mmCIF file of C-alpha atoms and ligand atoms in Angstrom:
data_model
loop_
_atom_site.group_PDB
_atom_site.id
_atom_site.type_symbol
_atom_site.label_atom_id
_atom_site.label_comp_id
_atom_site.label_asym_id
_atom_site.label_seq_id
_atom_site.Cartn_x
_atom_site.Cartn_y
_atom_site.Cartn_z
ATOM 1 C CA UNK A 20 6.144 19.120 18.668
ATOM 2 C CA UNK A 21 5.684 22.196 16.490
ATOM 3 C CA UNK A 22 3.370 21.995 13.493
ATOM 4 C CA UNK A 23 5.300 20.977 10.368
ATOM 5 C CA UNK A 24 5.267 23.881 7.904
ATOM 6 C CA UNK A 25 7.313 22.765 4.925
ATOM 7 C CA UNK A 26 10.870 22.567 3.660
ATOM 8 C CA UNK A 27 11.870 26.212 4.042
ATOM 9 C CA UNK A 28 10.969 26.349 7.728
ATOM 10 C CA UNK A 29 12.691 23.031 8.359
ATOM 11 C CA UNK A 30 15.902 23.640 6.384
ATOM 12 C CA UNK A 31 16.121 27.412 6.333
ATOM 13 C CA UNK A 32 19.823 27.627 7.207
ATOM 14 C CA UNK A 33 20.678 25.589 4.100
ATOM 15 C CA UNK A 34 18.666 27.781 1.724
ATOM 16 C CA UNK A 35 19.363 31.274 0.344
ATOM 17 C CA UNK A 36 16.401 33.113 1.862
ATOM 18 C CA UNK A 37 15.902 36.458 3.609
ATOM 19 C CA UNK A 38 14.646 36.494 7.202
ATOM 20 C CA UNK A 39 11.537 38.493 6.309
ATOM 21 C CA UNK A 40 10.636 36.582 3.136
ATOM 22 C CA UNK A 41 6.997 35.677 2.557
ATOM 23 C CA UNK A 42 7.063 31.896 2.361
ATOM 24 C CA UNK A 43 4.746 30.124 -0.069
ATOM 25 C CA UNK A 44 4.240 26.620 1.285
ATOM 26 C CA UNK A 45 1.738 23.781 1.175
ATOM 27 C CA UNK A 46 3.589 21.737 3.789
ATOM 28 C CA UNK A 47 5.739 19.960 1.203
ATOM 29 C CA UNK A 48 8.501 17.549 2.239
ATOM 30 C CA UNK A 49 8.700 15.342 5.330
ATOM 31 C CA UNK A 50 7.916 12.322 3.148
ATOM 32 C CA UNK A 51 8.286 8.787 4.488
ATOM 33 C CA UNK A 52 11.275 6.531 3.995
ATOM 34 C CA UNK A 53 9.684 3.095 3.643
ATOM 35 C CA UNK A 54 11.734 -0.098 3.937
ATOM 36 C CA UNK A 55 10.965 -2.619 1.212
ATOM 37 C CA UNK A 56 10.859 -5.874 3.141
ATOM 38 C CA UNK A 57 9.070 -8.210 0.764
ATOM 39 C CA UNK A 58 10.733 -7.052 -2.454
ATOM 40 C CA UNK A 59 14.183 -7.098 -0.890
ATOM 41 C CA UNK A 60 13.673 -10.711 0.138
ATOM 42 C CA UNK A 61 13.027 -11.724 -3.472
ATOM 43 C CA UNK A 62 16.527 -10.602 -4.437
ATOM 44 C CA UNK A 63 18.040 -13.146 -2.039
ATOM 45 C CA UNK A 64 20.632 -10.529 -1.163
ATOM 46 C CA UNK A 65 21.625 -9.135 2.209
ATOM 47 C CA UNK A 66 20.817 -5.482 1.510
ATOM 48 C CA UNK A 67 18.420 -2.892 2.872
ATOM 49 C CA UNK A 68 16.287 -1.049 0.332
ATOM 50 C CA UNK A 69 14.208 2.001 1.182
ATOM 51 C CA UNK A 70 11.767 3.966 -0.898
ATOM 52 C CA UNK A 71 11.651 7.722 -0.353
ATOM 53 C CA UNK A 72 8.009 8.183 -1.286
ATOM 54 C CA UNK A 73 7.883 11.633 -2.830
ATOM 55 C CA UNK A 74 4.434 10.905 -4.209
ATOM 56 C CA UNK A 75 3.153 11.965 -0.782
ATOM 57 C CA UNK A 76 3.932 15.629 -1.358
ATOM 58 C CA UNK A 77 0.965 18.058 -1.546
ATOM 59 C CA UNK A 78 0.467 17.776 -5.325
ATOM 60 C CA UNK A 79 1.685 14.192 -5.457
ATOM 61 C CA UNK A 80 5.257 14.599 -6.663
ATOM 62 C CA UNK A 81 8.737 15.717 -5.602
ATOM 63 C CA UNK A 82 8.325 18.894 -7.653
ATOM 64 C CA UNK A 83 6.649 20.608 -4.690
ATOM 65 C CA UNK A 84 9.953 20.981 -2.852
ATOM 66 C CA UNK A 85 11.514 22.934 -5.689
ATOM 67 C CA UNK A 86 8.313 24.775 -6.528
ATOM 68 C CA UNK A 87 7.902 25.960 -2.936
ATOM 69 C CA UNK A 88 11.299 27.588 -3.067
ATOM 70 C CA UNK A 89 11.099 28.874 -6.666
ATOM 71 C CA UNK A 90 7.696 30.472 -6.069
ATOM 72 C CA UNK A 91 8.800 31.958 -2.745
ATOM 73 C CA UNK A 92 11.751 33.569 -4.560
ATOM 74 C CA UNK A 93 9.512 34.699 -7.457
ATOM 75 C CA UNK A 94 7.232 36.474 -4.966
ATOM 76 C CA UNK A 95 10.268 38.047 -3.284
ATOM 77 C CA UNK A 96 11.359 39.373 -6.695
ATOM 78 C CA UNK A 97 7.901 40.867 -7.331
ATOM 79 C CA UNK A 98 6.947 38.481 -10.133
ATOM 80 C CA UNK A 99 3.289 38.349 -11.216
ATOM 81 C CA UNK A 100 3.336 35.235 -13.400
ATOM 82 C CA UNK A 101 5.020 31.851 -13.734
ATOM 83 C CA UNK A 102 5.667 29.761 -16.814
ATOM 84 C CA UNK A 103 6.926 26.229 -17.379
ATOM 85 C CA UNK A 104 7.033 23.429 -19.902
ATOM 86 C CA UNK A 105 6.074 20.115 -18.395
ATOM 87 C CA UNK A 106 5.411 16.436 -18.846
ATOM 88 C CA UNK A 107 2.751 16.991 -16.166
ATOM 89 C CA UNK A 108 4.038 17.102 -12.619
ATOM 90 C CA UNK A 109 5.839 20.427 -12.843
ATOM 91 C CA UNK A 110 2.689 21.975 -14.318
ATOM 92 C CA UNK A 111 0.543 20.544 -11.499
ATOM 93 C CA UNK A 112 2.917 21.871 -8.871
ATOM 94 C CA UNK A 113 3.393 25.272 -10.540
ATOM 95 C CA UNK A 114 -0.381 25.653 -10.839
ATOM 96 C CA UNK A 115 -0.936 24.874 -7.149
ATOM 97 C CA UNK A 116 1.845 27.095 -5.789
ATOM 98 C CA UNK A 117 0.841 29.924 -8.154
ATOM 99 C CA UNK A 118 -2.713 29.708 -6.794
ATOM 100 C CA UNK A 119 -1.353 29.763 -3.248
ATOM 101 C CA UNK A 120 0.755 32.840 -3.993
ATOM 102 C CA UNK A 121 -1.908 34.635 -6.039
ATOM 103 C CA UNK A 122 0.140 34.553 -9.253
ATOM 104 C CA UNK A 123 -0.838 33.618 -12.800
ATOM 105 C CA UNK A 124 0.542 30.347 -14.202
ATOM 106 C CA UNK A 125 1.104 29.416 -17.838
ATOM 107 C CA UNK A 126 1.952 25.790 -18.537
ATOM 108 C CA UNK A 127 2.987 24.215 -21.844
ATOM 109 C CA UNK A 128 2.314 20.499 -22.113
ATOM 110 C CA UNK A 129 2.757 17.977 -24.925
ATOM 111 C CA UNK A 130 -0.663 17.337 -26.469
ATOM 112 C CA UNK A 131 -1.991 13.867 -25.650
ATOM 113 C CA UNK A 132 1.117 12.827 -23.725
ATOM 114 C CA UNK A 133 0.322 13.857 -20.184
ATOM 115 C CA UNK A 134 -1.331 11.675 -17.580
ATOM 116 C CA UNK A 135 -4.932 12.495 -16.730
ATOM 117 C CA UNK A 136 -4.402 13.272 -13.036
ATOM 118 C CA UNK A 137 -1.752 15.868 -13.824
ATOM 119 C CA UNK A 138 -3.907 17.592 -16.419
ATOM 120 C CA UNK A 139 -6.783 17.724 -13.940
ATOM 121 C CA UNK A 140 -4.516 19.382 -11.364
ATOM 122 C CA UNK A 141 -3.267 22.116 -13.697
ATOM 123 C CA UNK A 142 -6.846 22.844 -14.750
ATOM 124 C CA UNK A 143 -8.491 22.915 -11.319
ATOM 125 C CA UNK A 144 -5.804 25.234 -9.919
ATOM 126 C CA UNK A 145 -6.570 27.686 -12.707
ATOM 127 C CA UNK A 146 -3.377 27.608 -14.742
ATOM 128 C CA UNK A 147 -3.576 28.610 -18.379
ATOM 129 C CA UNK A 148 -2.942 25.230 -19.994
ATOM 130 C CA UNK A 149 -1.421 25.376 -23.456
ATOM 131 C CA UNK A 150 -1.104 22.058 -25.265
ATOM 132 C CA UNK A 151 1.635 22.092 -27.872
ATOM 133 C CA UNK A 152 1.801 19.807 -30.863
ATOM 134 C CA UNK A 153 5.279 18.739 -29.893
ATOM 135 C CA UNK A 154 7.132 17.095 -27.039
ATOM 136 C CA UNK A 155 8.536 18.399 -23.732
ATOM 137 C CA UNK A 156 11.855 19.353 -25.304
ATOM 138 C CA UNK A 157 10.080 21.595 -27.831
ATOM 139 C CA UNK A 158 8.089 23.171 -24.982
ATOM 140 C CA UNK A 159 11.248 23.758 -22.980
ATOM 141 C CA UNK A 160 12.867 25.621 -25.862
ATOM 142 C CA UNK A 161 9.812 27.867 -26.161
ATOM 143 C CA UNK A 162 9.456 28.757 -22.487
ATOM 144 C CA UNK A 163 13.141 29.617 -22.182
ATOM 145 C CA UNK A 164 12.794 32.080 -25.052
ATOM 146 C CA UNK A 165 9.548 33.508 -23.691
ATOM 147 C CA UNK A 166 10.953 33.972 -20.180
ATOM 148 C CA UNK A 167 13.956 35.810 -21.627
ATOM 149 C CA UNK A 168 11.739 38.372 -23.361
ATOM 150 C CA UNK A 169 8.530 38.557 -21.286
ATOM 151 C CA UNK A 170 7.934 39.415 -17.593
ATOM 152 C CA UNK A 171 7.198 35.846 -16.472
ATOM 153 C CA UNK A 172 9.304 33.703 -14.124
ATOM 154 C CA UNK A 173 10.483 30.397 -15.543
ATOM 155 C CA UNK A 174 9.955 27.662 -12.944
ATOM 156 C CA UNK A 175 11.452 24.667 -14.730
ATOM 157 C CA UNK A 176 14.500 23.202 -13.021
ATOM 158 C CA UNK A 177 16.817 25.517 -14.995
ATOM 159 C CA UNK A 178 15.615 27.980 -12.326
ATOM 160 C CA UNK A 179 18.356 27.451 -9.702
ATOM 161 C CA UNK A 180 15.917 27.850 -6.813
ATOM 162 C CA UNK A 181 14.096 24.697 -7.929
ATOM 163 C CA UNK A 182 17.209 22.634 -7.298
ATOM 164 C CA UNK A 183 17.822 24.364 -3.970
ATOM 165 C CA UNK A 184 14.367 23.359 -2.768
ATOM 166 C CA UNK A 185 14.673 19.830 -4.100
ATOM 167 C CA UNK A 186 18.000 19.198 -2.375
ATOM 168 C CA UNK A 187 16.070 19.014 0.919
ATOM 169 C CA UNK A 188 15.030 15.471 -0.018
ATOM 170 C CA UNK A 189 18.653 14.376 0.469
ATOM 171 C CA UNK A 190 18.727 16.100 3.872
ATOM 172 C CA UNK A 191 15.622 14.187 4.931
ATOM 173 C CA UNK A 192 17.151 10.859 3.951
ATOM 174 C CA UNK A 193 20.239 11.503 6.061
ATOM 175 C CA UNK A 194 18.198 12.895 8.949
ATOM 176 C CA UNK A 195 15.977 9.801 8.906
ATOM 177 C CA UNK A 196 18.729 7.192 8.633
ATOM 178 C CA UNK A 197 21.426 8.976 10.605
ATOM 179 C CA UNK A 198 23.769 8.415 7.657
ATOM 180 C CA UNK A 199 23.739 8.538 3.863
ATOM 181 C CA UNK A 200 22.859 5.379 1.948
ATOM 182 C CA UNK A 201 25.610 3.693 -0.079
ATOM 183 C CA UNK A 202 23.512 4.087 -3.228
ATOM 184 C CA UNK A 203 20.725 6.488 -4.103
ATOM 185 C CA UNK A 204 18.674 5.590 -7.202
ATOM 186 C CA UNK A 205 16.580 8.181 -9.041
ATOM 187 C CA UNK A 206 14.465 8.235 -12.195
ATOM 188 C CA UNK A 207 16.046 10.741 -14.592
ATOM 189 C CA UNK A 208 14.265 12.893 -17.162
ATOM 190 C CA UNK A 209 15.325 16.520 -17.319
ATOM 191 C CA UNK A 210 18.019 15.599 -14.752
ATOM 192 C CA UNK A 211 17.211 18.313 -12.223
ATOM 193 C CA UNK A 212 16.403 15.996 -9.362
ATOM 194 C CA UNK A 213 19.586 13.911 -9.460
ATOM 195 C CA UNK A 214 21.520 17.195 -9.566
ATOM 196 C CA UNK A 215 19.546 18.540 -6.605
ATOM 197 C CA UNK A 216 20.294 15.404 -4.578
ATOM 198 C CA UNK A 217 23.984 15.800 -5.366
ATOM 199 C CA UNK A 218 23.827 19.379 -4.028
ATOM 200 C CA UNK A 219 22.021 18.248 -0.878
ATOM 201 C CA UNK A 220 24.361 15.403 -0.054
ATOM 202 C CA UNK A 221 27.330 17.698 -0.751
ATOM 203 C CA UNK A 222 26.005 20.317 1.682
ATOM 204 C CA UNK A 223 25.697 17.722 4.437
ATOM 205 C CA UNK A 224 28.975 15.981 3.568
ATOM 206 C CA UNK A 225 30.898 19.280 3.756
ATOM 207 C CA UNK A 226 29.704 19.668 7.339
ATOM 208 C CA UNK A 227 30.654 16.096 8.179
ATOM 209 C CA UNK A 228 27.047 14.958 8.547
ATOM 210 C CA UNK A 229 27.366 12.119 6.037
ATOM 211 C CA UNK A 230 29.517 10.440 3.418
ATOM 212 C CA UNK A 231 28.602 10.791 -0.264
ATOM 213 C CA UNK A 232 26.344 8.090 -1.667
ATOM 214 C CA UNK A 233 26.818 6.865 -5.216
ATOM 215 C CA UNK A 234 24.127 8.581 -7.287
ATOM 216 C CA UNK A 235 22.582 6.243 -9.817
ATOM 217 C CA UNK A 236 20.216 7.574 -12.487
ATOM 218 C CA UNK A 237 17.802 5.382 -14.419
ATOM 219 C CA UNK A 238 15.899 6.331 -17.541
ATOM 220 C CA UNK A 239 13.224 4.765 -19.706
ATOM 221 C CA UNK A 240 14.886 2.801 -22.513
ATOM 222 C CA UNK A 241 13.098 4.830 -25.204
ATOM 223 C CA UNK A 242 14.252 8.116 -23.666
ATOM 224 C CA UNK A 243 17.752 7.418 -22.382
ATOM 225 C CA UNK A 244 20.211 10.080 -23.578
ATOM 226 C CA UNK A 245 22.452 9.582 -20.537
ATOM 227 C CA UNK A 246 22.864 5.923 -21.412
ATOM 228 C CA UNK A 247 23.556 6.433 -25.114
ATOM 229 C CA UNK A 248 25.699 9.485 -24.393
ATOM 230 C CA UNK A 249 23.804 11.659 -26.851
ATOM 231 C CA UNK A 250 20.534 13.567 -27.043
ATOM 232 C CA UNK A 251 17.451 11.712 -28.297
ATOM 233 C CA UNK A 252 15.205 13.574 -30.769
ATOM 234 C CA UNK A 253 12.099 11.385 -30.568
ATOM 235 C CA UNK A 254 11.859 10.040 -27.019
ATOM 236 C CA UNK A 255 9.066 7.521 -26.447
ATOM 237 C CA UNK A 256 7.967 5.660 -23.314
ATOM 238 C CA UNK A 257 4.845 4.775 -21.367
ATOM 239 C CA UNK A 258 6.462 6.670 -18.485
ATOM 240 C CA UNK A 259 5.336 10.019 -19.905
ATOM 241 C CA UNK A 260 6.834 11.953 -16.968
ATOM 242 C CA UNK A 261 10.324 11.139 -18.235
ATOM 243 C CA UNK A 262 9.630 11.218 -21.963
ATOM 244 C CA UNK A 263 12.526 13.647 -22.456
ATOM 245 C CA UNK A 264 15.349 13.471 -24.991
ATOM 246 C CA UNK A 265 17.218 16.721 -24.367
ATOM 247 C CA UNK A 266 17.738 17.028 -20.594
ATOM 248 C CA UNK A 267 18.453 20.567 -19.424
ATOM 249 C CA UNK A 268 20.786 19.602 -16.561
ATOM 250 C CA UNK A 269 22.973 17.439 -18.831
ATOM 251 C CA UNK A 270 26.426 18.402 -17.570
ATOM 252 C CA UNK A 271 25.441 18.794 -13.913
ATOM 253 C CA UNK A 272 23.975 15.277 -13.892
ATOM 254 C CA UNK A 273 27.089 13.909 -15.595
ATOM 255 C CA UNK A 274 29.161 15.557 -12.861
ATOM 256 C CA UNK A 275 26.901 14.138 -10.140
ATOM 257 C CA UNK A 276 27.459 10.660 -11.539
ATOM 258 C CA UNK A 277 31.211 11.042 -11.994
ATOM 259 C CA UNK A 278 31.937 12.790 -8.703
ATOM 260 C CA UNK A 279 30.078 10.164 -6.681
ATOM 261 C CA UNK A 280 31.172 7.074 -8.615
ATOM 262 C CA UNK A 281 27.601 6.385 -9.753
ATOM 263 C CA UNK A 282 26.230 5.378 -13.146
ATOM 264 C CA UNK A 283 23.255 5.573 -15.519
ATOM 265 C CA UNK A 284 21.071 2.748 -16.743
ATOM 266 C CA UNK A 285 17.829 2.149 -18.620
ATOM 267 C CA UNK A 286 14.683 0.095 -18.089
ATOM 268 C CA UNK A 287 12.291 -0.834 -20.886
ATOM 269 C CA UNK A 288 8.566 -0.136 -20.698
ATOM 270 C CA UNK A 289 7.599 -3.743 -19.957
ATOM 271 C CA UNK A 290 9.919 -3.843 -16.934
ATOM 272 C CA UNK A 291 8.676 -0.434 -15.778
ATOM 273 C CA UNK A 292 5.110 -1.766 -15.698
ATOM 274 C CA UNK A 293 6.139 -4.984 -13.954
ATOM 275 C CA UNK A 294 7.918 -2.996 -11.255
ATOM 276 C CA UNK A 295 5.030 -0.554 -10.807
ATOM 277 C CA UNK A 296 2.743 -3.517 -10.205
ATOM 278 C CA UNK A 297 5.235 -5.242 -7.900
ATOM 279 C CA UNK A 298 5.501 -2.155 -5.702
ATOM 280 C CA UNK A 299 1.726 -1.884 -5.556
ATOM 281 C CA UNK A 300 1.066 -5.558 -4.864
ATOM 282 C CA UNK A 301 4.017 -6.560 -2.702
ATOM 283 C CA UNK A 302 4.599 -3.377 -0.749
ATOM 284 C CA UNK A 303 1.388 -1.313 -0.933
ATOM 285 C CA UNK A 304 3.158 1.560 -2.673
ATOM 286 C CA UNK A 305 1.260 3.011 -5.628
ATOM 287 C CA UNK A 306 3.500 5.105 -7.844
ATOM 288 C CA UNK A 307 3.302 6.375 -11.375
ATOM 289 C CA UNK A 308 5.232 4.476 -14.082
ATOM 290 C CA UNK A 309 8.233 6.857 -14.220
ATOM 291 C CA UNK A 310 8.726 6.511 -10.480
ATOM 292 C CA UNK A 311 9.055 2.743 -10.658
ATOM 293 C CA UNK A 312 12.214 3.191 -12.732
ATOM 294 C CA UNK A 313 14.438 3.831 -9.700
ATOM 295 C CA UNK A 314 13.292 0.646 -7.970
ATOM 296 C CA UNK A 315 13.534 -1.335 -11.222
ATOM 297 C CA UNK A 316 17.096 -0.062 -11.601
ATOM 298 C CA UNK A 317 18.099 -1.078 -8.085
ATOM 299 C CA UNK A 318 16.559 -4.548 -8.450
ATOM 300 C CA UNK A 319 18.324 -4.939 -11.788
ATOM 301 C CA UNK A 320 21.698 -3.933 -10.347
ATOM 302 C CA UNK A 321 21.231 -6.189 -7.320
ATOM 303 C CA UNK A 322 20.585 -9.185 -9.544
ATOM 304 C CA UNK A 323 23.585 -8.227 -11.672
ATOM 305 C CA UNK A 324 25.796 -8.175 -8.565
ATOM 306 C CA UNK A 325 26.634 -4.497 -8.913
ATOM 307 C CA UNK A 326 25.670 -3.754 -5.297
ATOM 308 C CA UNK A 327 27.574 -5.418 -2.453
ATOM 309 C CA UNK A 328 25.991 -7.289 0.459
ATOM 310 C CA UNK A 329 25.455 -5.115 3.513
ATOM 311 C CA UNK A 330 24.658 -2.042 1.418
ATOM 312 C CA UNK A 331 21.891 0.450 2.137
ATOM 313 C CA UNK A 332 20.009 1.561 -0.956
ATOM 314 C CA UNK A 333 17.507 4.403 -1.234
ATOM 315 C CA UNK A 334 15.215 4.651 -4.267
ATOM 316 C CA UNK A 335 13.324 7.872 -4.847
ATOM 317 C CA UNK A 336 9.752 7.185 -5.897
ATOM 318 C CA UNK A 337 8.957 10.514 -7.489
ATOM 319 C CA UNK A 338 5.210 10.617 -8.076
ATOM 320 C CA UNK A 339 1.937 9.111 -6.863
ATOM 321 C CA UNK A 340 0.160 6.421 -8.894
ATOM 322 C CA UNK A 341 -3.107 8.366 -8.881
ATOM 323 C CA UNK A 342 -1.444 10.750 -11.315
ATOM 324 C CA UNK A 343 -1.906 8.206 -14.076
ATOM 325 C CA UNK A 344 -5.095 6.203 -13.486
ATOM 326 C CA UNK A 345 -5.286 5.062 -17.128
ATOM 327 C CA UNK A 346 -2.074 3.063 -16.941
ATOM 328 C CA UNK A 347 -3.009 1.639 -13.540
ATOM 329 C CA UNK A 348 -6.379 0.395 -14.781
ATOM 330 C CA UNK A 349 -4.824 -1.072 -17.930
ATOM 331 C CA UNK A 350 -2.353 -2.905 -15.662
ATOM 332 C CA UNK A 351 -5.298 -4.701 -14.058
ATOM 333 C CA UNK A 352 -6.475 -6.592 -17.114
ATOM 334 C CA UNK A 353 -10.069 -7.573 -17.963
ATOM 335 C CA UNK A 354 -10.314 -10.499 -15.525
ATOM 336 C CA UNK A 355 -9.688 -8.313 -12.479
ATOM 337 C CA UNK A 356 -12.766 -6.147 -12.745
ATOM 338 C CA UNK A 357 -15.724 -8.400 -12.013
ATOM 339 C CA UNK A 358 -19.387 -7.524 -12.437
ATOM 340 C CA UNK A 359 -22.120 -9.580 -10.786
ATOM 341 C CA UNK A 360 -25.748 -9.354 -9.763
ATOM 342 C CA UNK A 361 -26.098 -7.979 -6.206
ATOM 343 C CA UNK A 362 -26.778 -11.354 -4.625
ATOM 344 C CA UNK A 363 -25.139 -13.226 -1.796
ATOM 345 C CA UNK A 364 -24.558 -16.295 -3.934
ATOM 346 C CA UNK A 365 -22.793 -14.407 -6.718
ATOM 347 C CA UNK A 366 -20.417 -12.608 -4.349
ATOM 348 C CA UNK A 367 -19.843 -15.728 -2.255
ATOM 349 C CA UNK A 368 -18.994 -17.715 -5.390
ATOM 350 C CA UNK A 369 -16.228 -15.260 -6.234
ATOM 351 C CA UNK A 370 -14.743 -15.382 -2.760
ATOM 352 C CA UNK A 371 -14.831 -19.162 -2.605
ATOM 353 C CA UNK A 372 -13.311 -19.357 -6.067
ATOM 354 C CA UNK A 373 -10.431 -17.075 -5.040
ATOM 355 C CA UNK A 374 -9.738 -18.521 -1.631
ATOM 356 C CA UNK A 375 -10.353 -22.177 -2.420
HETATM 357 N N1 F0G B 463 9.670 11.261 -12.022
HETATM 358 C C1 F0G B 463 8.576 11.998 -12.247
HETATM 359 C C2 F0G B 463 7.283 11.485 -11.721
HETATM 360 C C3 F0G B 463 8.671 13.224 -12.932
HETATM 361 O O1 F0G B 463 7.566 13.944 -13.135
HETATM 362 C C4 F0G B 463 9.922 13.646 -13.428
HETATM 363 C C5 F0G B 463 10.051 14.896 -14.174
HETATM 364 C C6 F0G B 463 11.042 12.835 -13.150
HETATM 365 C C7 F0G B 463 10.874 11.663 -12.458
HETATM 366 C C8 F0G B 463 12.404 13.190 -13.603
HETATM 367 O O2 F0G B 463 12.966 14.204 -12.822
HETATM 368 O O3 F0G B 463 13.364 15.830 -14.666
HETATM 369 O O4 F0G B 463 14.404 16.112 -12.412
HETATM 370 O O5 F0G B 463 15.161 14.298 -13.931
HETATM 371 N N2 F0G B 463 9.072 15.577 -14.572
HETATM 372 C C9 F0G B 463 9.165 16.905 -15.208
HETATM 373 C C10 F0G B 463 7.790 17.524 -15.347
HETATM 374 C C11 F0G B 463 9.992 16.938 -16.422
HETATM 375 O O6 F0G B 463 7.578 18.346 -16.246
HETATM 376 O O7 F0G B 463 6.923 17.231 -14.545
HETATM 377 P P1 F0G B 463 14.047 15.168 -13.482
#
């Protein structure tokens, strides 16, 4: 088998790219589709649930698919610098792909509201990190204005190439299953990814490779404009990745929902944390809080009877848990980190206590 070299090589015929283009790749994509056996059993329902674990991309989130393509196109256009606003993952990915391509990267992040792992990524890859005293939506407004007047390429998902790259996740799901799921659940923030999945499934459906799944978007309850039907000015949630009140792909995501017969829902922070822990403890899948929202949504809808028996459900788990070590450690609680003297008796006492 040939060495895997990323989404452009694998799905070239579905992407607008010249034959002689210089491809900027870190081997993104080809992420596993993991069946949730233990969690599915707890629902008591006859359904099959898979996680598409996008946290296993090179920088630990699904953004790498879109960034690979956006940066490849930026290089093709002769760009020297990238810019984005970010809740963290886009900045990590932009920083890495910029380094790979030899471009400068400028990233605007909300001060104090980005997970530690993501900040460390942007910094180590050499991006110019600008913290703004405002949220993602404020940063987004700024970078759009700057990109319109300065020679820098905007690599947020308003850049159409981002969505083209990200649609390859839908291709992989169909290629792995041999068909499309009945339902595909995604966490929604800026709404680029649900739109990208709609594009991907449409491409395959047009060629008769699959039927259209219902696209279901879930948000954090404190940042849920798609559920309330109006923009939110002060979004707040522990899932900082999706702490967004003014999603850029508003109408495209609405169309994705309507055209596929899907819906939007919201999960509160307590349930997000419970689901993150469940995935880690019952299935061995460590994701960041925002990513647990898709699985929480599917479990919620299963219990509510919104999904029929026999259905196949795919939940995109967007980012790796190592992105946000602070939340993970806080999830543990004080009794789970034990300190003892380095003696046989002390360690044995703990084991006997826990297995007895
Ligand atoms: N999950 C994670 C882990 C994310 O980082 C994001 C978005 C989403 C879900 C939502 O995807 O915006 O396409 O609806 N993060 C962006 C960022 C906003 O800056 O990293 P979306």
